Tab-separated table of C-alpha atoms in Angstrom:
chain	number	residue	atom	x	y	z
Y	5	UNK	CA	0.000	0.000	0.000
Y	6	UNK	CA	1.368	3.695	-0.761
Y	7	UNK	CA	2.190	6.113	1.990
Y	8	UNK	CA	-0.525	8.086	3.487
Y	9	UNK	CA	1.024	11.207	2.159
Y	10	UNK	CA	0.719	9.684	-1.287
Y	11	UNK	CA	-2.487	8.652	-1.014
Y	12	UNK	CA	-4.110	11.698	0.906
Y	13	UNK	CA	-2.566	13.669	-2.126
Y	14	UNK	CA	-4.055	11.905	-4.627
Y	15	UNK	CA	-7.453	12.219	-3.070
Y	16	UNK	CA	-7.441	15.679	-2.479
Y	17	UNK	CA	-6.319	15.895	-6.622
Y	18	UNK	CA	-9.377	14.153	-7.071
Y	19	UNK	CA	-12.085	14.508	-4.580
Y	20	UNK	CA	-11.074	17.965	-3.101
Y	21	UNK	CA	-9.847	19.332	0.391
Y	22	UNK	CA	-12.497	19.607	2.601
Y	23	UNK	CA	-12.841	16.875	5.224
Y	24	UNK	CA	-16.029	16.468	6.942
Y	25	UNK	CA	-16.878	15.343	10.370
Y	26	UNK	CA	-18.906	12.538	11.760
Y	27	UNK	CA	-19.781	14.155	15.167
Y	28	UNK	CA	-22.705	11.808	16.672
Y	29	UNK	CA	-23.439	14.799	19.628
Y	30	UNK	CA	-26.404	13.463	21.840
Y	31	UNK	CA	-27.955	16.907	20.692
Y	32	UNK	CA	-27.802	16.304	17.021
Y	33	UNK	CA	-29.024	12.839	17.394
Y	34	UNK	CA	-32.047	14.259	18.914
Y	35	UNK	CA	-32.094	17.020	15.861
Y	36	UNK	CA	-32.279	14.212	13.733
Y	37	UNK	CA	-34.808	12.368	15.256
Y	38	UNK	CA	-32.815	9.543	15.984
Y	39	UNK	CA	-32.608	7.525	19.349
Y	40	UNK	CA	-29.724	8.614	22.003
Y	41	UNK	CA	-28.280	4.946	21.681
Y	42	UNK	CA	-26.082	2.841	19.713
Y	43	UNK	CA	-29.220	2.201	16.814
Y	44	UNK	CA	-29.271	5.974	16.587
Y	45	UNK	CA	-25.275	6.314	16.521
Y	46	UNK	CA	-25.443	3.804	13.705
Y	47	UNK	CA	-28.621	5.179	11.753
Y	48	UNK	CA	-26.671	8.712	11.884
Y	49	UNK	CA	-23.627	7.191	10.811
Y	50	UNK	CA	-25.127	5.394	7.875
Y	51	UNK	CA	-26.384	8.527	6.398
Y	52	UNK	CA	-23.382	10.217	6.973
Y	53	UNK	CA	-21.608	7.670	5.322
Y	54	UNK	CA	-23.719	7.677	2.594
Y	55	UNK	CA	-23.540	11.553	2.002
Y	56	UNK	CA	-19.651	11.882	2.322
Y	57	UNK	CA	-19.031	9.204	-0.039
Y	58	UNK	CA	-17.742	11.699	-2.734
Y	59	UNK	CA	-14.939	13.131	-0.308
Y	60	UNK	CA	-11.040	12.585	-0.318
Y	61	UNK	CA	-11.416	11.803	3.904
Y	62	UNK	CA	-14.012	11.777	6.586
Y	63	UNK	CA	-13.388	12.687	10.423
Y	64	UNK	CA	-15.336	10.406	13.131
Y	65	UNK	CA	-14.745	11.777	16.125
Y	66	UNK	CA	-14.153	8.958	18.355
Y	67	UNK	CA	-15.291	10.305	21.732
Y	68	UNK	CA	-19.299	9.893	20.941
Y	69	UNK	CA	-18.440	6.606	19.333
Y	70	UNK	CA	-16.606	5.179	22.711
Y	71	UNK	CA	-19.445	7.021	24.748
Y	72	UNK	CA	-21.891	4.070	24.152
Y	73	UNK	CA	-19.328	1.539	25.016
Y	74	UNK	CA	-18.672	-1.619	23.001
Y	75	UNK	CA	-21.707	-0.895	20.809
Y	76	UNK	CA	-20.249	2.525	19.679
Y	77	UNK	CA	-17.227	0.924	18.658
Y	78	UNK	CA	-18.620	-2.012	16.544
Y	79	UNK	CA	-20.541	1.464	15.110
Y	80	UNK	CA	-17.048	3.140	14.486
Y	81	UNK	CA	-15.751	-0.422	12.856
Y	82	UNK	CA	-18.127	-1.020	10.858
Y	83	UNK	CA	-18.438	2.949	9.288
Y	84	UNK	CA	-14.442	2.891	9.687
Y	85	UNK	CA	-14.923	-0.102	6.951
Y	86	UNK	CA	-17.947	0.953	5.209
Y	87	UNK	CA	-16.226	5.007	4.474
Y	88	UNK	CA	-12.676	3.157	3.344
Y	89	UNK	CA	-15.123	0.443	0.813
Y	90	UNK	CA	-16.215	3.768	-0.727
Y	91	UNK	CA	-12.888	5.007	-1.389
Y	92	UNK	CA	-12.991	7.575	0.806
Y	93	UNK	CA	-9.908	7.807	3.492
Y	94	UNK	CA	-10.639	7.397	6.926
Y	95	UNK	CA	-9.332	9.608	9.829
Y	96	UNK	CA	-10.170	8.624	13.100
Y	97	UNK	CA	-10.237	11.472	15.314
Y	98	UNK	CA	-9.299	10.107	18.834
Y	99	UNK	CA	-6.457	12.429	20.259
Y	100	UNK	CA	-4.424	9.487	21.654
Y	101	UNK	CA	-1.186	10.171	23.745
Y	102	UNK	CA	0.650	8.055	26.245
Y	103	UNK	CA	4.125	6.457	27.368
Y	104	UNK	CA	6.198	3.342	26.359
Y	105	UNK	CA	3.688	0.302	26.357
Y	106	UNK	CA	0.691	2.202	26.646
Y	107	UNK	CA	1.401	3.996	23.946
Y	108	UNK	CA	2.489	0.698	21.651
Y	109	UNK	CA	-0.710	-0.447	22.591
Y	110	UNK	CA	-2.741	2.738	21.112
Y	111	UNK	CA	-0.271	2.731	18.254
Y	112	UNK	CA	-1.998	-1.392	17.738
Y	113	UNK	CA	-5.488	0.096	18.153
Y	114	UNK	CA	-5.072	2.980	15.820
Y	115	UNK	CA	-2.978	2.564	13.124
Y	116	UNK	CA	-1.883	-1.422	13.233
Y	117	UNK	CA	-4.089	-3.929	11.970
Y	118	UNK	CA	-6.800	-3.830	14.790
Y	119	UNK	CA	-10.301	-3.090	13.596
Y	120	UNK	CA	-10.569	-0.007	14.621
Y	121	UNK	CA	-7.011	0.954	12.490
Y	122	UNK	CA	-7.941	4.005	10.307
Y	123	UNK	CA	-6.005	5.475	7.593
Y	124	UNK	CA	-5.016	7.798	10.194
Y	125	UNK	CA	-4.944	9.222	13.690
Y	126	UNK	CA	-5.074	12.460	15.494
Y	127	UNK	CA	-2.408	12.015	18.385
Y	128	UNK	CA	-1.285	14.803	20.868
Y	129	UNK	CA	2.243	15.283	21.677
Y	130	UNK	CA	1.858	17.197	24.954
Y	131	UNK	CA	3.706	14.172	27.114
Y	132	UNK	CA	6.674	15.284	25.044
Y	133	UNK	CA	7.165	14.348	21.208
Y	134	UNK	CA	9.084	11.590	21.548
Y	135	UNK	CA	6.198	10.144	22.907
Y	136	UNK	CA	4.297	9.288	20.034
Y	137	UNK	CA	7.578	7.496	18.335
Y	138	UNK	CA	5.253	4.125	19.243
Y	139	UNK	CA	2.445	5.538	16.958
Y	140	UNK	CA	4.883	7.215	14.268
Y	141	UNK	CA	6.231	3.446	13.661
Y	142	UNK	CA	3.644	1.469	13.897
Y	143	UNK	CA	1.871	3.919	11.302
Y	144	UNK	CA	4.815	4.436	8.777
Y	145	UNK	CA	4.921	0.756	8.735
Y	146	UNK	CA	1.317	0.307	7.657
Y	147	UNK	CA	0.880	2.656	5.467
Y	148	UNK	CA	-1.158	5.079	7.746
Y	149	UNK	CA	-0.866	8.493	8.787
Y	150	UNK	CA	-1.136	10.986	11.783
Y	151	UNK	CA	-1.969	14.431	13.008
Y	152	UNK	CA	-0.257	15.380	15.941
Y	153	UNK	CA	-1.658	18.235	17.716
Y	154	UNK	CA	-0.058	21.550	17.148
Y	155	UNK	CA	-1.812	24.984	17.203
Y	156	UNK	CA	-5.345	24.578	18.733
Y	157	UNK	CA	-8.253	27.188	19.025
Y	158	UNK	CA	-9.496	26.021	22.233
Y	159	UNK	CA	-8.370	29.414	25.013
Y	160	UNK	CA	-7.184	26.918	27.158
Y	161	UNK	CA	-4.473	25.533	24.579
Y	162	UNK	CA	-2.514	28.933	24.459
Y	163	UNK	CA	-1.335	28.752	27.938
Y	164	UNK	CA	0.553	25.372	26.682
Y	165	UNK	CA	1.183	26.174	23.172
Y	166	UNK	CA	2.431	29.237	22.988
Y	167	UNK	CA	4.548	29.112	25.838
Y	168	UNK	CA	8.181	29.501	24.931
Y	169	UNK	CA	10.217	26.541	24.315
Y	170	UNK	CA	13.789	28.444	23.607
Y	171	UNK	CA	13.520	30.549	21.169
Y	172	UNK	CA	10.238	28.911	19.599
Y	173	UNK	CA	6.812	28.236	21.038
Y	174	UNK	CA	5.460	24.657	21.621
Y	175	UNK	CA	3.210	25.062	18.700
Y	176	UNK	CA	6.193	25.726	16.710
Y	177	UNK	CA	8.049	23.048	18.305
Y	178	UNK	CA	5.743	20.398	17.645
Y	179	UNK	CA	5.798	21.276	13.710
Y	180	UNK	CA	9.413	21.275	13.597
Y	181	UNK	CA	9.493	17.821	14.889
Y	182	UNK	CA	6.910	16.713	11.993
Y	183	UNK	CA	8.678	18.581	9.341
Y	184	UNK	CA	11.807	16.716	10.710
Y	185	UNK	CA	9.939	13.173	10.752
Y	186	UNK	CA	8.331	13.771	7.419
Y	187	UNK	CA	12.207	14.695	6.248
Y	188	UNK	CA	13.766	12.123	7.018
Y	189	UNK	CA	11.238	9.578	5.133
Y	190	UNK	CA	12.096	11.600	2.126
Y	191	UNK	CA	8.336	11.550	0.410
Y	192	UNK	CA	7.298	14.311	-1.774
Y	193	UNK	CA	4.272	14.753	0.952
Y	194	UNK	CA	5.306	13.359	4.737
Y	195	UNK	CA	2.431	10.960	5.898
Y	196	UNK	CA	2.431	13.125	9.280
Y	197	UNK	CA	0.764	16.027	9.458
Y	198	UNK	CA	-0.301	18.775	12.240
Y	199	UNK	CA	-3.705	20.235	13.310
Y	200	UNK	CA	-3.559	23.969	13.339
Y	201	UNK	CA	-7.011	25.296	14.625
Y	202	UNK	CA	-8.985	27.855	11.884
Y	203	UNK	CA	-9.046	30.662	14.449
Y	204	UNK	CA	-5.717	30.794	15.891
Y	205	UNK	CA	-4.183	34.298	15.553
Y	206	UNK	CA	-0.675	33.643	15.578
Y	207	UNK	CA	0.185	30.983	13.676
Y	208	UNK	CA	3.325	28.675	13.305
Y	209	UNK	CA	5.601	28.427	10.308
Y	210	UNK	CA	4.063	25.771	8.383
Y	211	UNK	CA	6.019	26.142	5.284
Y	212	UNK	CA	8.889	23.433	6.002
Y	213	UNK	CA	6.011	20.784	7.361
Y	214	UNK	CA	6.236	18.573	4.107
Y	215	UNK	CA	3.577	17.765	5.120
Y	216	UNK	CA	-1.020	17.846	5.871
Y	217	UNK	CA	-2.521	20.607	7.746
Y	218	UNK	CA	-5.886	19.959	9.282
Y	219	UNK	CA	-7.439	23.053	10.262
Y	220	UNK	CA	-10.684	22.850	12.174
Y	221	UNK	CA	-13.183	25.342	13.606
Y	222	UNK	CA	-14.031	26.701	9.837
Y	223	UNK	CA	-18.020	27.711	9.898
Y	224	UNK	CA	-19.718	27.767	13.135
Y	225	UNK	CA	-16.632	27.665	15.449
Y	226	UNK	CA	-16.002	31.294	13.184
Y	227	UNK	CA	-13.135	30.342	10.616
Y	228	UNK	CA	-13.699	31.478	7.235
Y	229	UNK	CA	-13.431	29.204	4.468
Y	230	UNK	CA	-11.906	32.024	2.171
Y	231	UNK	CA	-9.170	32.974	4.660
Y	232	UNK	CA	-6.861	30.055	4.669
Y	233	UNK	CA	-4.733	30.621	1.165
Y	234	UNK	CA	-1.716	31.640	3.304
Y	235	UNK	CA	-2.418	29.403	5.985
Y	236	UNK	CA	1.444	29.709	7.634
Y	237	UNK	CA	2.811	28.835	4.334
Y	238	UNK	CA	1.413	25.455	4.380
Y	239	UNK	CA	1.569	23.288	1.262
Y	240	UNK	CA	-1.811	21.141	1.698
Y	241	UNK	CA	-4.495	22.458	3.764
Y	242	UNK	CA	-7.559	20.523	5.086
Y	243	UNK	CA	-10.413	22.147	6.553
Y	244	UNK	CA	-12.703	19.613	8.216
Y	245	UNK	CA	-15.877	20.721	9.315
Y	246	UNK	CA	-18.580	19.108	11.253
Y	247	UNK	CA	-21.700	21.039	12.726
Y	248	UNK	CA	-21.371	23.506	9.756
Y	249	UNK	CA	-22.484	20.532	7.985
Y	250	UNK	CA	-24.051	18.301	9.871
Y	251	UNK	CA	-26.834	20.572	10.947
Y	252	UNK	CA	-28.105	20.460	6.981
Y	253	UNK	CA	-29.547	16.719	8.357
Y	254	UNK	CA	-30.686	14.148	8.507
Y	255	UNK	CA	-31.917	13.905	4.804
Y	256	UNK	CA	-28.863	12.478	2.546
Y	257	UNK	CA	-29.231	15.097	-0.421
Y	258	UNK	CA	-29.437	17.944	2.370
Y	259	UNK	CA	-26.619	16.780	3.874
Y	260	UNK	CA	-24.279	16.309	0.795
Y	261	UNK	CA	-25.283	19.648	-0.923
Y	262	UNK	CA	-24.381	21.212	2.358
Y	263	UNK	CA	-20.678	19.931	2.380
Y	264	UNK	CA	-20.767	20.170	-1.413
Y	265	UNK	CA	-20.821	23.505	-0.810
Y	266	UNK	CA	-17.997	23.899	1.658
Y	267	UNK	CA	-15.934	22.131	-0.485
Y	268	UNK	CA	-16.774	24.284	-3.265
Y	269	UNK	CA	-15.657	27.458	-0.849
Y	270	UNK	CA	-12.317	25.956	-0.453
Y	271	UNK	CA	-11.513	24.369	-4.018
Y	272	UNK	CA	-8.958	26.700	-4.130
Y	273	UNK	CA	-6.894	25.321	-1.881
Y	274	UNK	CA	-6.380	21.922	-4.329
């Protein structure tokens, strides 16, 4: 199998940038008219599936899978399997980060051949980089990719992230140490990538990454679709979106013409 750099690339040629979210929230659930339970995580899955099947990736967000316990995870397997049949690249938003063993064992979960493996993985390097060498292996030897936290919009992250590390901030940091991973594998577009969040006002130096940029918060969280051309001087930007979109449901067409037109918004960024 090609490296996820090579294959995220050629998707995005193809299918275009935007990356939409599969956010089951209890409230949207309930928008829907679905149940609060694992039949209603899987009904709203199945439509989502069904609507996104067009795009280069797709974002579950693995929290309101886990919440329902074993059942929400045979949910996340089997959309995990049914996104990836439709050619559509999977990334499984679940923010893992740990130490030696625990970590390996994440790394298995993730991005080895477990069934919850994606095509990526959202990690967060915040017990130190060299922390998520476990995951960085285990995925480069699959095939699979990851996004290790960098820049967030949350208030709370700044505290962290922009403290000075040197003569760099943390953010900045962390996408040196990706630019320096995706560097040494020597692809023309590093399987590891950072997430940098839509709204954040200072921004790292993104322009010797080599590699994906997913940028969240565009739409309702206030990040403008048209305002991320010079995005730190990354090469491949990703917006993902979720409530933007997923508040067009639960009808299929609704749904799709909604992130249609997201991914019209940011075409430019192919």
């Amino acid at each position: 199998m090609d490296a996820f750099g090579k294959r995220l690339t050629d998707a995005v040629s193809q299918r275009g940038p935007l990356c939409p979210g599969i956010d089951p929230h209890p409230e949207l659930l309930r928008a829907w008219g679905l149940s609060t339970d694992a039949d209603g995580l899987a009904a709203f899955s199945d439509i989502c599936v069904t609507a996104f099947a067009g795009f280069s990736m797709v974002k579950p967000q693995v929290a309101f899978f886990e919440a329902h316990g074993s059942a929400g995870f045979a949910v996340l397997e089997r959309t995990t399997a049914a996104l990836r049949e439709a050619g559509v690249l999977v990334l499984a938003d679940a923010k893992r980060g740990d130490i030696g063993s625990t970590m390996a064992a994440y790394a298995a979960a993730w991005a080895g051949d477990s069934p919850l493996a994606a095509d990526a993985v959202t990690a967060s390097p915040y017990l130190g980089f060299g922390s998520l060498q476990p995951l960085l292996d285990v995925a480069a030897a699959n095939g699979r990719g990851v996004f290790v936290l960098a820049a967030t919009s949350n208030p709370e992250g700044a505290t962290v992230q922009r403290a000075m590390a040197g003569p760099r901030t943390v953010a900045q940091s962390v996408v040196d140490e990706v630019a320096a991973v995706n560097q040494a594998a020597g692809e023309p577009t590093g399987s590891v990538g950072v997430v940098v969040g839509a709204t954040v006002t200072d921004l790292p130096d993104l322009s010797a990454l080599c590699g994906p940029v997913l940028v969240p918060g565009v739409g309702a969280q206030g990040g403008r679709a048209d305002a991320l051309g010079d995005f730190g001087g990354a090469r491949l930007v990703l917006p993902t979106v979720s409530r933007e979109v997923l508040r067009a449901g639960p009808a299929v067409a609704d749904l799709r013409a909604a992130a249609e037109r997201l991914r019209d918004e940011v075409a430019y960024l192919a």
